[in-house]
Amino acid sequence: MLTPKTGRNDPCSCGSGKKYKKCCMDAENVSSKNVISVDLKWHKLRQLENTVVNCHITPYAKKELPTNAIKFAFMDCFPDPLPEDVDGEILFDYFFKSWFLLSWIPNDTFGLEQFDPKMTLAQNYLIRHNDRLNNQEKRFIEAVIDSYYSIYSIVDVELEKSLTVKDILLGTLHTVKEREGTRKLKPGSLIFGRILTLDDQSIFIGMAPFNMHPRYQGQLLDFRDSLIEDSAPNVLTPEALRSHLADRIRKNYFDIIINSCDKTFPLMENTDGERFQFIKSYFKLDISPEDAFNLLLPLTFEEDPEEFLEDAKKDKSGAIKQLQFPWIKLGNKLNDAWDNTILGHITLEKGRLILETNSHERAEKGKTRLSELLGNTVTFQQALIETAEQKIMNSPAPKSKSTKDKTESDLMALPEVQEKLKEMVKAHWKKWFDTPIPALKNKTPRDAATTQEGRERLEALFLKYQHNDSEKDNNLFKADIPYLKKTLGMDL
């Protein structure tokens, strides 16, 4: 008897619950010379999952629960509203369905007899319809009850076979059998899901389909620390993650996903910690540009005015029509290595002075300094203000850079330029060991390597570097992680 061919949109025969085209179709279409060996234990566990979810608990939920139960579960599971960028259908198929059937605590009997509102649908089914389940199916549901959602960092990927992951909240390492995920995930990726282990086989069930960017590694470690501080006796356990912390962990995941979908501009500040506002302040000038410049020369911290006068625009008689120069202060609040900071730019014209600054605070300081140096010969008239967002949106589209790109490419190919770049890279990583890094709680890598918590944050940082480097071609500042670990004594 011939076995009917599985259609592209039919459920995959491996038991994953996914459509055939999104699961095993590609693997099964390879030539006979390159057939991927089937992991029978993994295949059997996925079939068991399919049977329990689709042949037992799903029909039970449809038959026993009122139609609005799934609406209540949806409200409990997700923030309202979800960002438009989040595909609700994918989220439902890959995450919500599993969470609803295996993890949701209804806190409502729905008028049903022998229904415990403090238990999941899977637990209620196990108690009420125990006789419908064989021993393996019972063991599967019991394994689900023991599982919990957590946040995992991908440590290693074995294509078509498995993922090595670290539980960020509990600090434990796991090897999870996985096929589809190995094609998409890479070291440093952050995922939200639940690991089920049965007969020494571990799989992800109900993994959320949207990954978190590696830049959230430090934030997630801070979140873990906050959970520990709020727990007694200051330690996280699987029981805590599957019970009273479950909602908080899930909410944190969706907060990150919503934040990553937010298209609003981040808060941007200058090196004095002031919010960017691009301000053009216009003043009436009652003296000549030459006289004004001589009075304002101290703002440049230069004694010789000729450097600026050479670039001035002049009329036929040699009188200045327009002169531009920077307003400078010594040192820099954010970068100790900087000798000075440009606070603004001044343009002098006949009858007018224009001060351009990148913050409200600098504009106000500029008004004060101009009044001090020019007295009543200068009078403020108006200011035009653009936020950082407006500045970016109003910027003209860049012109073709083909010629410029070729010139830069030729320049980069010069041996002396290459040598200089190598020196810069070497100096960067040499300084890195003693530079405070926010992801290390503003500790230097050398200091962080002396504590367990610091080493853990360093490992997270290395995974972030590894992930970022894999997405860039010819990254000059690519991290030599074995060298960094060896220098910090973390290569053992």
mmCIF file of N, CA and C in Angstrom, residues 288-290 293 305-325 346-350 352 354:
data_model
loop_
_atom_site.group_PDB
_atom_site.id
_atom_site.type_symbol
_atom_site.label_atom_id
_atom_site.label_comp_id
_atom_site.label_asym_id
_atom_site.label_seq_id
_atom_site.Cartn_x
_atom_site.Cartn_y
_atom_site.Cartn_z
ATOM 1 N N SER A 288 31.158 96.284 13.096
ATOM 2 C CA SER A 288 31.624 95.545 11.920
ATOM 3 C C SER A 288 32.012 94.117 12.295
ATOM 4 N N PRO A 289 31.977 93.187 11.339
ATOM 5 C CA PRO A 289 32.418 91.819 11.607
ATOM 6 C C PRO A 289 33.855 91.761 12.133
ATOM 7 N N GLU A 290 34.760 92.670 11.602
ATOM 8 C CA GLU A 290 36.146 92.680 12.069
ATOM 9 C C GLU A 290 36.225 93.010 13.547
ATOM 10 N N PHE A 293 34.817 90.189 15.689
ATOM 11 C CA PHE A 293 35.722 89.042 15.768
ATOM 12 C C PHE A 293 36.861 89.280 16.748
ATOM 13 N N PRO A 305 44.691 85.549 15.142
ATOM 14 C CA PRO A 305 43.432 85.558 14.398
ATOM 15 C C PRO A 305 43.587 85.201 12.924
ATOM 16 N N GLU A 306 44.848 85.183 12.408
ATOM 17 C CA GLU A 306 45.064 85.008 10.977
ATOM 18 C C GLU A 306 44.497 83.688 10.449
ATOM 19 N N GLU A 307 44.548 82.647 11.278
ATOM 20 C CA GLU A 307 44.052 81.332 10.841
ATOM 21 C C GLU A 307 42.602 81.413 10.395
ATOM 22 N N PHE A 308 41.798 82.207 11.090
ATOM 23 C CA PHE A 308 40.388 82.342 10.754
ATOM 24 C C PHE A 308 40.165 83.390 9.658
ATOM 25 N N LEU A 309 40.953 84.456 9.703
ATOM 26 C CA LEU A 309 40.787 85.544 8.745
ATOM 27 C C LEU A 309 41.110 85.099 7.318
ATOM 28 N N GLU A 310 42.007 84.108 7.189
ATOM 29 C CA GLU A 310 42.375 83.619 5.856
ATOM 30 C C GLU A 310 41.179 83.012 5.129
ATOM 31 N N ASP A 311 40.254 82.419 5.888
ATOM 32 C CA ASP A 311 39.097 81.749 5.285
ATOM 33 C C ASP A 311 37.886 82.668 5.180
ATOM 34 N N ALA A 312 38.010 83.915 5.612
ATOM 35 C CA ALA A 312 36.871 84.838 5.581
ATOM 36 C C ALA A 312 36.527 85.233 4.143
ATOM 37 N N LYS A 313 35.233 85.460 3.898
ATOM 38 C CA LYS A 313 34.788 85.970 2.609
ATOM 39 C C LYS A 313 34.847 87.500 2.670
ATOM 40 N N LYS A 314 35.460 88.103 1.660
ATOM 41 C CA LYS A 314 35.662 89.553 1.687
ATOM 42 C C LYS A 314 35.111 90.203 0.414
ATOM 43 N N ASP A 315 34.771 91.502 0.528
ATOM 44 C CA ASP A 315 34.316 92.234 -0.647
ATOM 45 C C ASP A 315 35.517 92.778 -1.420
ATOM 46 N N LYS A 316 35.256 93.542 -2.470
ATOM 47 C CA LYS A 316 36.330 94.038 -3.328
ATOM 48 C C LYS A 316 37.293 94.963 -2.588
ATOM 49 N N SER A 317 36.782 95.611 -1.557
ATOM 50 C CA SER A 317 37.637 96.535 -0.793
ATOM 51 C C SER A 317 38.461 95.816 0.258
ATOM 52 N N GLY A 318 38.217 94.503 0.457
ATOM 53 C CA GLY A 318 38.946 93.733 1.458
ATOM 54 C C GLY A 318 38.248 93.652 2.794
ATOM 55 N N ALA A 319 37.063 94.296 2.882
ATOM 56 C CA ALA A 319 36.300 94.222 4.138
ATOM 57 C C ALA A 319 35.613 92.858 4.251
ATOM 58 N N ILE A 320 35.482 92.338 5.480
ATOM 59 C CA ILE A 320 34.894 91.014 5.707
ATOM 60 C C ILE A 320 33.392 91.034 5.423
ATOM 61 N N LYS A 321 32.961 90.117 4.546
ATOM 62 C CA LYS A 321 31.530 89.927 4.303
ATOM 63 C C LYS A 321 30.972 88.826 5.212
ATOM 64 N N GLN A 322 31.771 87.792 5.425
ATOM 65 C CA GLN A 322 31.329 86.681 6.282
ATOM 66 C C GLN A 322 32.542 85.988 6.874
ATOM 67 N N LEU A 323 32.438 85.657 8.155
ATOM 68 C CA LEU A 323 33.536 84.992 8.857
ATOM 69 C C LEU A 323 32.940 83.967 9.816
ATOM 70 N N GLN A 324 33.486 82.745 9.784
ATOM 71 C CA GLN A 324 32.996 81.676 10.657
ATOM 72 C C GLN A 324 34.129 81.157 11.530
ATOM 73 N N PHE A 325 33.808 80.837 12.775
ATOM 74 C CA PHE A 325 34.817 80.281 13.694
ATOM 75 C C PHE A 325 34.109 79.531 14.823
ATOM 76 N N ILE A 346 30.047 80.179 15.303
ATOM 77 C CA ILE A 346 29.601 81.565 15.170
ATOM 78 C C ILE A 346 29.862 82.040 13.740
ATOM 79 N N THR A 347 28.874 82.695 13.166
ATOM 80 C CA THR A 347 29.010 83.311 11.849
ATOM 81 C C THR A 347 28.789 84.820 11.995
ATOM 82 N N LEU A 348 29.745 85.603 11.505
ATOM 83 C CA LEU A 348 29.650 87.064 11.533
ATOM 84 C C LEU A 348 29.394 87.587 10.128
ATOM 85 N N GLU A 349 28.397 88.440 9.991
ATOM 86 C CA GLU A 349 28.099 89.103 8.731
ATOM 87 C C GLU A 349 27.808 90.568 9.035
ATOM 88 N N LYS A 350 27.735 91.389 8.016
ATOM 89 C CA LYS A 350 27.437 92.798 8.238
ATOM 90 C C LYS A 350 26.041 92.933 8.848
ATOM 91 N N ARG A 352 24.797 91.272 11.328
ATOM 92 C CA ARG A 352 24.185 90.064 11.895
ATOM 93 C C ARG A 352 25.220 89.104 12.459
ATOM 94 N N ILE A 354 25.249 84.973 13.907
ATOM 95 C CA ILE A 354 24.485 83.720 14.043
ATOM 96 C C ILE A 354 25.281 82.763 14.922
#
